[in-house]
Amino acid sequence: MIESKTTVNGLTEVLNAGQQKLANLAIFLCNTHTKKAEVIDVYIVSSGDSPSDANKVIAKLYIPPVQTFSLEEKLILEAGDSLWVEAQIGDRVTVTVTYTDI
């Protein structure tokens, strides 16, 4: 299992499958700010595409201060596919993704 950790600042690519096919095991979205909430969108983007409403999988997820949201839905990313997260404010949410090559 491999882990990737990214701090979201605006629209941020948090995982790119590159040349491998990946199986996502879990995504943890943690609001590290002690007083302010954050609202995020999550996108699964096919190779060659850009984040848009057409590939948005979570819209306007409200994460209270010092809270974590876990998404344990299994996702398969083909080579070149990517996972993006967009935060309304930025620098409040860290995204930890666990995955394995398949």
GROMACS .gro file of N, CA and C in nm:
model
  306
    1MET      N    1   0.085  -0.117   0.000
    1MET     CA    2   0.000   0.000   0.000
    1MET      C    3   0.090   0.124   0.000
    2ILE      N    4   0.051   0.222  -0.078
    2ILE     CA    5   0.124   0.347  -0.089
    2ILE      C    6   0.034   0.458  -0.037
    3GLU      N    7   0.093   0.559   0.021
    3GLU     CA    8   0.017   0.671   0.075
    3GLU      C    9   0.069   0.800   0.014
    4SER      N   10  -0.024   0.888  -0.022
    4SER     CA   11   0.009   1.019  -0.076
    4SER      C   12  -0.062   1.123   0.009
    5LYS      N   13   0.010   1.228   0.052
    5LYS     CA   14  -0.051   1.333   0.134
    5LYS      C   15  -0.027   1.468   0.068
    6THR      N   16  -0.136   1.547   0.053
    6THR     CA   17  -0.130   1.675  -0.015
    6THR      C   18  -0.214   1.777   0.061
    7THR      N   19  -0.166   1.901   0.071
    7THR     CA   20  -0.246   2.011   0.124
    7THR      C   21  -0.314   2.080   0.007
    8VAL      N   22  -0.445   2.096   0.016
    8VAL     CA   23  -0.523   2.153  -0.094
    8VAL      C   24  -0.519   2.305  -0.088
    9ASN      N   25  -0.484   2.366  -0.202
    9ASN     CA   26  -0.482   2.511  -0.214
    9ASN      C   27  -0.550   2.544  -0.346
   10GLY      N   28  -0.680   2.575  -0.341
   10GLY     CA   29  -0.756   2.594  -0.464
   10GLY      C   30  -0.780   2.460  -0.530
   11LEU      N   31  -0.770   2.453  -0.662
   11LEU     CA   32  -0.785   2.329  -0.737
   11LEU      C   33  -0.650   2.259  -0.740
   12THR      N   34  -0.644   2.139  -0.681
   12THR     CA   35  -0.516   2.070  -0.662
   12THR      C   36  -0.527   1.925  -0.706
   13GLU      N   37  -0.431   1.881  -0.788
   13GLU     CA   38  -0.422   1.740  -0.824
   13GLU      C   39  -0.357   1.667  -0.707
   14VAL      N   40  -0.426   1.569  -0.651
   14VAL     CA   41  -0.374   1.499  -0.534
   14VAL      C   42  -0.321   1.360  -0.566
   15LEU      N   43  -0.360   1.305  -0.682
   15LEU     CA   44  -0.310   1.174  -0.722
   15LEU      C   45  -0.321   1.161  -0.872
   16ASN      N   46  -0.212   1.116  -0.935
   16ASN     CA   47  -0.212   1.089  -1.079
   16ASN      C   48  -0.163   0.947  -1.099
   17ALA      N   49  -0.239   0.868  -1.172
   17ALA     CA   50  -0.203   0.728  -1.193
   17ALA      C   51  -0.076   0.713  -1.278
   18GLY      N   52  -0.040   0.817  -1.352
   18GLY     CA   53   0.080   0.807  -1.436
   18GLY      C   54   0.064   0.694  -1.537
   19GLN      N   55   0.166   0.610  -1.548
   19GLN     CA   56   0.164   0.500  -1.643
   19GLN      C   57   0.104   0.372  -1.583
   20GLN      N   58   0.071   0.375  -1.455
   20GLN     CA   59   0.019   0.256  -1.385
   20GLN      C   60  -0.133   0.260  -1.374
   21LYS      N   61  -0.192   0.146  -1.357
   21LYS     CA   62  -0.333   0.136  -1.318
   21LYS      C   63  -0.333   0.125  -1.166
   22LEU      N   64  -0.414   0.207  -1.099
   22LEU     CA   65  -0.414   0.211  -0.953
   22LEU      C   66  -0.551   0.173  -0.897
   23ALA      N   67  -0.548   0.108  -0.782
   23ALA     CA   68  -0.670   0.083  -0.706
   23ALA      C   69  -0.662   0.171  -0.581
   24ASN      N   70  -0.754   0.266  -0.573
   24ASN     CA   71  -0.762   0.353  -0.456
   24ASN      C   72  -0.831   0.276  -0.344
   25LEU      N   73  -0.773   0.281  -0.226
   25LEU     CA   74  -0.829   0.209  -0.112
   25LEU      C   75  -0.909   0.300  -0.020
   26ALA      N   76  -0.860   0.423   0.001
   26ALA     CA   77  -0.931   0.517   0.088
   26ALA      C   78  -0.880   0.659   0.063
   27ILE      N   79  -0.968   0.756   0.089
   27ILE     CA   80  -0.932   0.897   0.081
   27ILE      C   81  -0.976   0.961   0.212
   28PHE      N   82  -0.884   1.032   0.277
   28PHE     CA   83  -0.913   1.102   0.403
   28PHE      C   84  -0.895   1.251   0.378
   29LEU      N   85  -1.000   1.329   0.406
   29LEU     CA   86  -0.999   1.474   0.388
   29LEU      C   87  -1.007   1.536   0.527
   30CYS      N   88  -0.900   1.599   0.571
   30CYS     CA   89  -0.891   1.649   0.709
   30CYS      C   90  -0.880   1.801   0.709
   31ASN      N   91  -0.976   1.867   0.774
   31ASN     CA   92  -0.969   2.011   0.792
   31ASN      C   93  -0.882   2.037   0.915
   32THR      N   94  -0.765   2.092   0.894
   32THR     CA   95  -0.669   2.114   1.003
   32THR      C   96  -0.689   2.248   1.074
   33HIS      N   97  -0.776   2.333   1.021
   33HIS     CA   98  -0.799   2.462   1.085
   33HIS      C   99  -0.880   2.443   1.213
   34THR      N  100  -0.843   2.513   1.318
   34THR     CA  101  -0.908   2.494   1.448
   34THR      C  102  -1.038   2.573   1.465
   35LYS      N  103  -1.064   2.672   1.377
   35LYS     CA  104  -1.182   2.755   1.397
   35LYS      C  105  -1.272   2.769   1.276
   36LYS      N  106  -1.222   2.738   1.157
   36LYS     CA  107  -1.301   2.764   1.037
   36LYS      C  108  -1.324   2.637   0.956
   37ALA      N  109  -1.445   2.625   0.905
   37ALA     CA  110  -1.481   2.511   0.820
   37ALA      C  111  -1.427   2.533   0.680
   38GLU      N  112  -1.434   2.428   0.599
   38GLU     CA  113  -1.395   2.434   0.459
   38GLU      C  114  -1.499   2.358   0.377
   39VAL      N  115  -1.515   2.398   0.253
   39VAL     CA  116  -1.606   2.331   0.159
   39VAL      C  117  -1.522   2.288   0.039
   40ILE      N  118  -1.535   2.160   0.003
   40ILE     CA  119  -1.452   2.107  -0.105
   40ILE      C  120  -1.536   2.034  -0.210
   41ASP      N  121  -1.479   2.022  -0.329
   41ASP     CA  122  -1.531   1.940  -0.438
   41ASP      C  123  -1.424   1.837  -0.472
   42VAL      N  124  -1.465   1.718  -0.515
   42VAL     CA  125  -1.372   1.612  -0.553
   42VAL      C  126  -1.403   1.569  -0.696
   43TYR      N  127  -1.298   1.550  -0.775
   43TYR     CA  128  -1.311   1.512  -0.916
   43TYR      C  129  -1.229   1.388  -0.945
   44ILE      N  130  -1.282   1.299  -1.029
   44ILE     CA  131  -1.207   1.188  -1.086
   44ILE      C  132  -1.196   1.220  -1.235
   45VAL      N  133  -1.075   1.244  -1.282
   45VAL     CA  134  -1.054   1.298  -1.417
   45VAL      C  135  -0.985   1.195  -1.505
   46SER      N  136  -1.045   1.166  -1.619
   46SER     CA  137  -0.985   1.074  -1.716
   46SER      C  138  -0.864   1.139  -1.782
   47SER      N  139  -0.774   1.055  -1.828
   47SER     CA  140  -0.654   1.102  -1.897
   47SER      C  141  -0.692   1.196  -2.010
   48GLY      N  142  -0.628   1.313  -2.015
   48GLY     CA  143  -0.653   1.410  -2.120
   48GLY      C  144  -0.764   1.509  -2.090
   49ASP      N  145  -0.842   1.486  -1.985
   49ASP     CA  146  -0.951   1.577  -1.948
   49ASP      C  147  -0.905   1.672  -1.837
   50SER      N  148  -0.990   1.768  -1.806
   50SER     CA  149  -0.968   1.862  -1.696
   50SER      C  150  -1.083   1.852  -1.597
   51PRO      N  151  -1.061   1.889  -1.470
   51PRO     CA  152  -1.171   1.887  -1.374
   51PRO      C  153  -1.287   1.976  -1.422
   52SER      N  154  -1.409   1.921  -1.413
   52SER     CA  155  -1.528   1.996  -1.455
   52SER      C  156  -1.649   1.934  -1.385
   53ASP      N  157  -1.765   1.995  -1.405
   53ASP     CA  158  -1.887   1.940  -1.346
   53ASP      C  159  -1.915   1.799  -1.398
   54ALA      N  160  -1.868   1.768  -1.517
   54ALA     CA  161  -1.893   1.636  -1.576
   54ALA      C  162  -1.821   1.523  -1.503
   55ASN      N  163  -1.709   1.554  -1.435
   55ASN     CA  164  -1.635   1.448  -1.365
   55ASN      C  165  -1.625   1.473  -1.214
   56LYS      N  166  -1.713   1.559  -1.164
   56LYS     CA  167  -1.720   1.586  -1.020
   56LYS      C  168  -1.792   1.470  -0.953
   57VAL      N  169  -1.732   1.413  -0.849
   57VAL     CA  170  -1.794   1.300  -0.778
   57VAL      C  171  -1.845   1.339  -0.639
   58ILE      N  172  -1.795   1.448  -0.584
   58ILE     CA  173  -1.846   1.502  -0.458
   58ILE      C  174  -1.853   1.653  -0.474
   59ALA      N  175  -1.969   1.711  -0.444
   59ALA     CA  176  -1.988   1.855  -0.458
   59ALA      C  177  -2.021   1.918  -0.324
   60LYS      N  178  -1.953   2.029  -0.295
   60LYS     CA  179  -1.983   2.112  -0.178
   60LYS      C  180  -1.984   2.033  -0.047
   61LEU      N  181  -1.881   1.953  -0.026
   61LEU     CA  182  -1.869   1.878   0.100
   61LEU      C  183  -1.820   1.973   0.209
   62TYR      N  184  -1.901   1.990   0.312
   62TYR     CA  185  -1.870   2.078   0.425
   62TYR      C  186  -1.790   1.997   0.527
   63ILE      N  187  -1.671   2.046   0.561
   63ILE     CA  188  -1.589   1.980   0.663
   63ILE      C  189  -1.567   2.080   0.778
   64PRO      N  190  -1.626   2.052   0.894
   64PRO     CA  191  -1.611   2.142   1.010
   64PRO      C  192  -1.464   2.150   1.055
   65PRO      N  193  -1.432   2.250   1.138
   65PRO     CA  194  -1.295   2.262   1.189
   65PRO      C  195  -1.251   2.134   1.260
   66VAL      N  196  -1.125   2.101   1.244
   66VAL     CA  197  -1.059   1.983   1.302
   66VAL      C  198  -1.141   1.854   1.290
   67GLN      N  199  -1.205   1.836   1.175
   67GLN     CA  200  -1.280   1.715   1.147
   67GLN      C  201  -1.223   1.646   1.023
   68THR      N  202  -1.244   1.516   1.014
   68THR     CA  203  -1.197   1.438   0.900
   68THR      C  204  -1.314   1.365   0.837
   69PHE      N  205  -1.319   1.370   0.704
   69PHE     CA  206  -1.417   1.293   0.627
   69PHE      C  207  -1.341   1.182   0.556
   70SER      N  208  -1.389   1.060   0.568
   70SER     CA  209  -1.322   0.949   0.499
   70SER      C  210  -1.414   0.894   0.391
   71LEU      N  211  -1.355   0.872   0.275
   71LEU     CA  212  -1.425   0.814   0.161
   71LEU      C  213  -1.360   0.680   0.135
   72GLU      N  214  -1.431   0.574   0.168
   72GLU     CA  215  -1.373   0.440   0.156
   72GLU      C  216  -1.431   0.363   0.039
   73GLU      N  217  -1.486   0.435  -0.056
   73GLU     CA  218  -1.533   0.374  -0.180
   73GLU      C  219  -1.411   0.340  -0.265
   74LYS      N  220  -1.404   0.217  -0.313
   74LYS     CA  221  -1.290   0.175  -0.393
   74LYS      C  222  -1.301   0.232  -0.533
   75LEU      N  223  -1.193   0.289  -0.583
   75LEU     CA  224  -1.189   0.347  -0.717
   75LEU      C  225  -1.074   0.285  -0.795
   76ILE      N  226  -1.095   0.261  -0.922
   76ILE     CA  227  -0.988   0.214  -1.010
   76ILE      C  228  -0.952   0.330  -1.102
   77LEU      N  229  -0.826   0.369  -1.100
   77LEU     CA  230  -0.777   0.474  -1.190
   77LEU      C  231  -0.695   0.408  -1.300
   78GLU      N  232  -0.736   0.430  -1.423
   78GLU     CA  233  -0.659   0.380  -1.537
   78GLU      C  234  -0.535   0.467  -1.553
   79ALA      N  235  -0.438   0.420  -1.629
   79ALA     CA  236  -0.315   0.497  -1.655
   79ALA      C  237  -0.353   0.637  -1.704
   80GLY      N  238  -0.297   0.739  -1.643
   80GLY     CA  239  -0.322   0.877  -1.682
   80GLY      C  240  -0.438   0.943  -1.611
   81ASP      N  241  -0.526   0.866  -1.546
   81ASP     CA  242  -0.638   0.924  -1.470
   81ASP      C  243  -0.585   0.995  -1.346
   82SER      N  244  -0.665   1.087  -1.291
   82SER     CA  245  -0.618   1.160  -1.174
   82SER      C  246  -0.734   1.195  -1.080
   83LEU      N  247  -0.697   1.223  -0.957
   83LEU     CA  248  -0.790   1.265  -0.852
   83LEU      C  249  -0.756   1.409  -0.817
   84TRP      N  250  -0.857   1.494  -0.821
   84TRP     CA  251  -0.840   1.637  -0.790
   84TRP      C  252  -0.933   1.676  -0.676
   85VAL      N  253  -0.890   1.771  -0.595
   85VAL     CA  254  -0.974   1.827  -0.489
   85VAL      C  255  -0.965   1.979  -0.500
   86GLU      N  256  -1.081   2.045  -0.488
   86GLU     CA  257  -1.085   2.191  -0.492
   86GLU      C  258  -1.142   2.242  -0.361
   87ALA      N  259  -1.070   2.334  -0.298
   87ALA     CA  260  -1.114   2.395  -0.172
   87ALA      C  261  -1.156   2.539  -0.197
   88GLN      N  262  -1.261   2.583  -0.130
   88GLN     CA  263  -1.307   2.721  -0.147
   88GLN      C  264  -1.205   2.821  -0.093
   89ILE      N  265  -1.141   2.791   0.020
   89ILE     CA  266  -1.046   2.883   0.081
   89ILE      C  267  -0.902   2.840   0.054
   90GLY      N  268  -0.868   2.719   0.089
   90GLY     CA  269  -0.733   2.666   0.066
   90GLY      C  270  -0.648   2.667   0.192
   91ASP      N  271  -0.546   2.580   0.191
   91ASP     CA  272  -0.450   2.564   0.301
   91ASP      C  273  -0.514   2.523   0.433
   92ARG      N  274  -0.634   2.464   0.427
   92ARG     CA  275  -0.700   2.415   0.548
   92ARG      C  276  -0.717   2.263   0.547
   93VAL      N  277  -0.724   2.205   0.429
   93VAL     CA  278  -0.755   2.063   0.416
   93VAL      C  279  -0.634   1.986   0.363
   94THR      N  280  -0.600   1.878   0.433
   94THR     CA  281  -0.500   1.784   0.382
   94THR      C  282  -0.574   1.661   0.332
   95VAL      N  283  -0.525   1.607   0.221
   95VAL     CA  284  -0.585   1.489   0.161
   95VAL      C  285  -0.483   1.377   0.168
   96THR      N  286  -0.521   1.268   0.230
   96THR     CA  287  -0.435   1.149   0.234
   96THR      C  288  -0.507   1.041   0.154
   97VAL      N  289  -0.434   0.985   0.057
   97VAL     CA  290  -0.488   0.883  -0.031
   97VAL      C  291  -0.404   0.757  -0.014
   98THR      N  292  -0.470   0.644   0.007
   98THR     CA  293  -0.399   0.517   0.010
   98THR      C  294  -0.439   0.440  -0.116
   99TYR      N  295  -0.342   0.375  -0.179
   99TYR     CA  296  -0.368   0.305  -0.304
   99TYR      C  297  -0.261   0.199  -0.327
  100THR      N  298  -0.286   0.115  -0.428
  100THR     CA  299  -0.191   0.014  -0.466
  100THR      C  300  -0.189   0.002  -0.618
  101ASP      N  301  -0.075  -0.036  -0.676
  101ASP     CA  302  -0.066  -0.062  -0.819
  101ASP      C  303  -0.138  -0.192  -0.850
  102ILE      N  304  -0.204  -0.196  -0.966
  102ILE     CA  305  -0.265  -0.323  -1.008
  102ILE      C  306  -0.226  -0.354  -1.151
   0.00000   0.00000   0.00000
